[in-house]
């Protein structure tokens, strides 16, 4: 399986960017990570970058794509964040969300996991077939029937999280129970809440169908975010992944060749 991977991270209406995202590829696997930092006095920015760098380094040393590997990687990055909290005065309150996508390009299977409200969407034949569930108070209220699903984007309590890296030593990430088989034309979207807040799922599917490249898709989605954004809007970040059959795209180069790493 050949992958096109495009990474985007913007400040939005804020003075600095507390989001971070990155990707790393080996000859037989690719890994994508996105994190949204929480905490004052630059703590959020430190937390998100630490989480992304630590997760990518973990996979670089252990390039496994199993659910167990994703869970172990998230637990290890949580431990690294807790250690940094205790080591650096003023950073004890920093936290971060995380969403991880691990793809075995030899066997064409994908696994993912997350903590917090940064999301992953999986598209097959143009439609969303799986997405992560937010670790948030509003998500719990929607699931219990106390709020309509639309409140996930508009509730004033949307940013109240029930879980994040850096909260406790024994974090319990949400990881899919088994790997998903990737096919030609499949796509993934990893995004922070500042991104999905402005883009409905129907629009994700519609712009995916109209796009020629992963970069075009992200550009169309960003156009909607900019058009709908408000003063002081949150940072917004995303990673788009397109899956291609290497036999049908023999002349196309992967956007992230083996051994390369991007961190934004």
Coordinates of C-alpha atoms in Angstrom, one line a residue, residues 29-243:
X29 CA 5.1 1.1 8.0
X30 CA 3.9 4.7 8.5
X31 CA 2.9 6.5 11.7
X32 CA 0.9 9.7 12.2
X33 CA 0.4 11.6 15.5
X34 CA -1.6 14.7 16.4
X35 CA -1.8 16.4 19.8
X36 CA -3.5 19.4 21.3
X37 CA -1.8 20.9 24.3
X38 CA -3.5 22.2 27.4
X39 CA -2.1 24.4 30.1
X40 CA -1.1 28.0 30.7
X41 CA 2.3 29.7 30.4
X42 CA 3.3 27.8 27.3
X43 CA 2.6 24.5 28.9
X44 CA 0.2 23.4 26.2
X45 CA 2.7 24.0 23.5
X46 CA 5.4 22.1 25.4
X47 CA 3.1 19.2 26.1
X48 CA 1.9 18.7 22.5
X49 CA 5.3 18.9 21.0
X50 CA 6.7 16.5 23.6
X51 CA 3.9 14.0 23.0
X52 CA 4.3 14.0 19.2
X53 CA 8.1 13.7 19.3
X54 CA 8.0 11.0 22.0
X55 CA 5.4 8.9 20.1
X56 CA 7.2 9.1 16.8
X57 CA 10.5 8.2 18.5
X58 CA 8.8 5.3 20.2
X59 CA 7.5 3.9 16.9
X60 CA 10.8 4.6 15.2
X61 CA 12.5 2.3 17.7
X62 CA 9.6 -0.2 17.6
X63 CA 7.8 0.0 14.3
X64 CA 4.8 -2.2 15.2
X65 CA 1.2 -1.6 14.0
X66 CA -0.7 -3.7 16.5
X67 CA -3.4 -2.4 19.0
X68 CA -1.0 -3.5 21.7
X69 CA 1.8 -1.3 20.3
X70 CA -0.4 1.7 20.0
X71 CA -1.6 1.3 23.6
X72 CA 2.0 0.9 24.9
X73 CA 3.2 3.9 22.9
X74 CA 0.4 6.2 24.3
X75 CA 1.2 4.9 27.9
X76 CA 4.9 5.6 27.4
X77 CA 4.2 9.1 26.1
X78 CA 2.0 9.8 29.1
X79 CA 4.9 8.7 31.4
X80 CA 7.3 11.0 29.6
X81 CA 4.8 13.9 30.0
X82 CA 4.4 13.2 33.7
X83 CA 8.2 13.1 34.1
X84 CA 8.6 16.5 32.4
X85 CA 5.9 17.9 34.7
X86 CA 7.8 16.9 37.8
X87 CA 11.2 18.0 36.3
X88 CA 10.3 21.5 35.1
X89 CA 8.8 24.1 37.6
X90 CA 5.7 25.8 36.1
X91 CA 4.7 22.9 33.8
X92 CA 3.0 20.7 36.4
X93 CA -0.5 21.6 34.9
X94 CA 0.3 20.9 31.3
X95 CA -1.8 18.2 29.6
X96 CA -2.3 17.0 26.0
X97 CA -4.7 15.1 23.9
X98 CA -3.3 12.6 21.4
X99 CA -4.5 10.6 18.4
X100 CA -2.2 8.0 16.8
X101 CA -2.6 6.1 13.4
X102 CA -0.3 3.2 12.7
X103 CA -0.3 1.7 9.2
X104 CA 1.4 -1.5 8.1
X105 CA 2.0 -0.8 4.4
X106 CA 3.2 -4.3 3.6
X107 CA 0.0 -6.1 4.9
X108 CA -2.2 -3.0 4.2
X109 CA -3.7 -2.8 7.7
X110 CA -4.2 0.1 10.1
X111 CA -4.6 0.5 13.8
X112 CA -5.3 3.7 15.9
X113 CA -5.9 5.0 19.4
X114 CA -6.6 8.2 21.2
X115 CA -6.9 10.1 24.5
X116 CA -9.0 13.3 24.7
X117 CA -11.0 15.0 22.0
X118 CA -8.6 15.0 19.0
X119 CA -10.3 12.8 16.5
X120 CA -9.6 10.3 13.8
X121 CA -12.0 9.6 10.9
X122 CA -11.7 6.6 8.6
X123 CA -13.2 6.8 5.1
X124 CA -13.9 3.9 2.8
X125 CA -15.5 4.3 -0.7
X126 CA -16.0 8.0 0.2
X127 CA -17.9 7.5 3.4
X128 CA -17.0 7.6 7.1
X129 CA -16.9 4.0 8.4
X130 CA -15.3 4.7 11.8
X131 CA -14.4 7.6 14.0
X132 CA -13.1 8.1 17.5
X133 CA -15.3 9.1 20.4
X134 CA -14.4 12.2 22.4
X135 CA -13.2 11.9 26.0
X136 CA -15.4 14.9 27.0
X137 CA -18.3 15.8 29.3
X138 CA -20.5 16.8 26.3
X139 CA -19.8 13.5 24.6
X140 CA -21.0 11.7 27.7
X141 CA -24.2 13.8 27.8
X142 CA -24.9 13.2 24.1
X143 CA -24.4 9.5 24.6
X144 CA -26.8 9.5 27.6
X145 CA -29.4 11.4 25.6
X146 CA -29.3 14.6 27.5
X147 CA -28.0 16.6 24.6
X148 CA -28.4 16.4 20.8
X149 CA -25.4 15.4 18.8
X150 CA -25.1 18.9 17.4
X151 CA -24.1 20.1 20.9
X152 CA -20.7 18.4 20.4
X153 CA -19.6 21.4 18.3
X154 CA -21.6 24.2 20.0
X155 CA -21.9 23.5 23.7
X156 CA -20.0 26.0 26.0
X157 CA -18.8 23.0 27.9
X158 CA -17.3 21.3 24.9
X159 CA -13.7 21.7 26.1
X160 CA -14.2 20.0 29.4
X161 CA -12.3 16.8 29.0
X162 CA -12.6 13.6 31.0
X163 CA -9.1 12.3 30.0
X164 CA -5.9 13.7 28.7
X165 CA -2.2 12.7 28.7
X166 CA -0.6 14.1 31.9
X167 CA -3.6 13.6 34.1
X168 CA -2.6 10.4 35.8
X169 CA 0.0 7.7 35.8
X170 CA -2.3 4.9 34.5
X171 CA -3.9 6.5 31.5
X172 CA -6.3 4.2 29.6
X173 CA -6.3 5.1 25.9
X174 CA -9.0 4.1 23.6
X175 CA -7.5 1.7 21.0
X176 CA -9.4 -0.2 18.3
X177 CA -9.6 -3.9 19.2
X178 CA -8.3 -5.2 15.8
X179 CA -6.6 -3.8 12.7
X180 CA -8.6 -2.6 9.8
X181 CA -7.8 -3.7 6.2
X182 CA -6.8 -0.8 4.0
X183 CA -7.9 -0.6 0.4
X184 CA -7.1 1.6 -2.6
X185 CA -9.0 4.8 -2.2
X186 CA -9.3 4.7 1.6
X187 CA -8.6 7.9 3.6
X188 CA -7.9 9.0 7.1
X189 CA -8.3 12.4 8.8
X190 CA -6.7 13.1 12.1
X191 CA -7.7 16.5 13.5
X192 CA -7.8 18.7 16.6
X193 CA -11.0 20.1 18.0
X194 CA -10.2 23.5 16.5
X195 CA -10.5 21.8 13.1
X196 CA -13.5 19.5 13.5
X197 CA -15.5 22.3 15.3
X198 CA -16.0 24.0 12.0
X199 CA -16.4 21.1 9.6
X200 CA -19.3 18.7 9.6
X201 CA -18.9 15.1 8.7
X202 CA -21.0 15.4 5.5
X203 CA -18.6 18.2 4.3
X204 CA -15.6 16.0 5.0
X205 CA -17.1 13.3 2.7
X206 CA -18.2 15.8 0.0
X207 CA -14.8 17.5 -0.2
X208 CA -13.0 14.2 -0.2
X209 CA -15.1 13.1 -3.3
X210 CA -14.2 16.4 -5.1
X211 CA -10.5 16.5 -4.3
X212 CA -7.7 15.2 -6.6
X213 CA -5.0 15.0 -3.9
X214 CA -4.8 14.8 -0.1
X215 CA -3.5 18.3 -0.1
X216 CA -6.5 19.5 -2.1
X217 CA -8.8 17.9 0.4
X218 CA -7.1 19.6 3.4
X219 CA -7.1 22.9 1.5
X220 CA -10.9 22.7 0.9
X221 CA -11.5 21.9 4.5
X222 CA -9.3 24.8 5.7
X223 CA -11.2 27.1 3.4
X224 CA -14.4 26.3 5.3
X225 CA -12.6 26.8 8.7
X226 CA -11.3 30.2 7.7
X227 CA -14.7 31.3 6.3
X228 CA -16.6 30.2 9.5
X229 CA -13.9 31.1 12.0
X230 CA -14.4 33.8 14.6
X231 CA -12.1 36.3 16.3
X232 CA -9.7 34.4 18.7
X233 CA -10.6 31.0 17.2
X234 CA -8.6 28.0 18.4
X235 CA -5.6 26.6 16.7
X236 CA -6.5 24.0 14.0
X237 CA -4.5 21.1 12.9
X238 CA -5.0 18.0 10.7
X239 CA -3.2 15.1 9.0
X240 CA -4.8 13.7 5.8
X241 CA -3.8 10.2 4.6
X242 CA -4.8 8.7 1.2
X243 CA -4.2 5.1 0.5

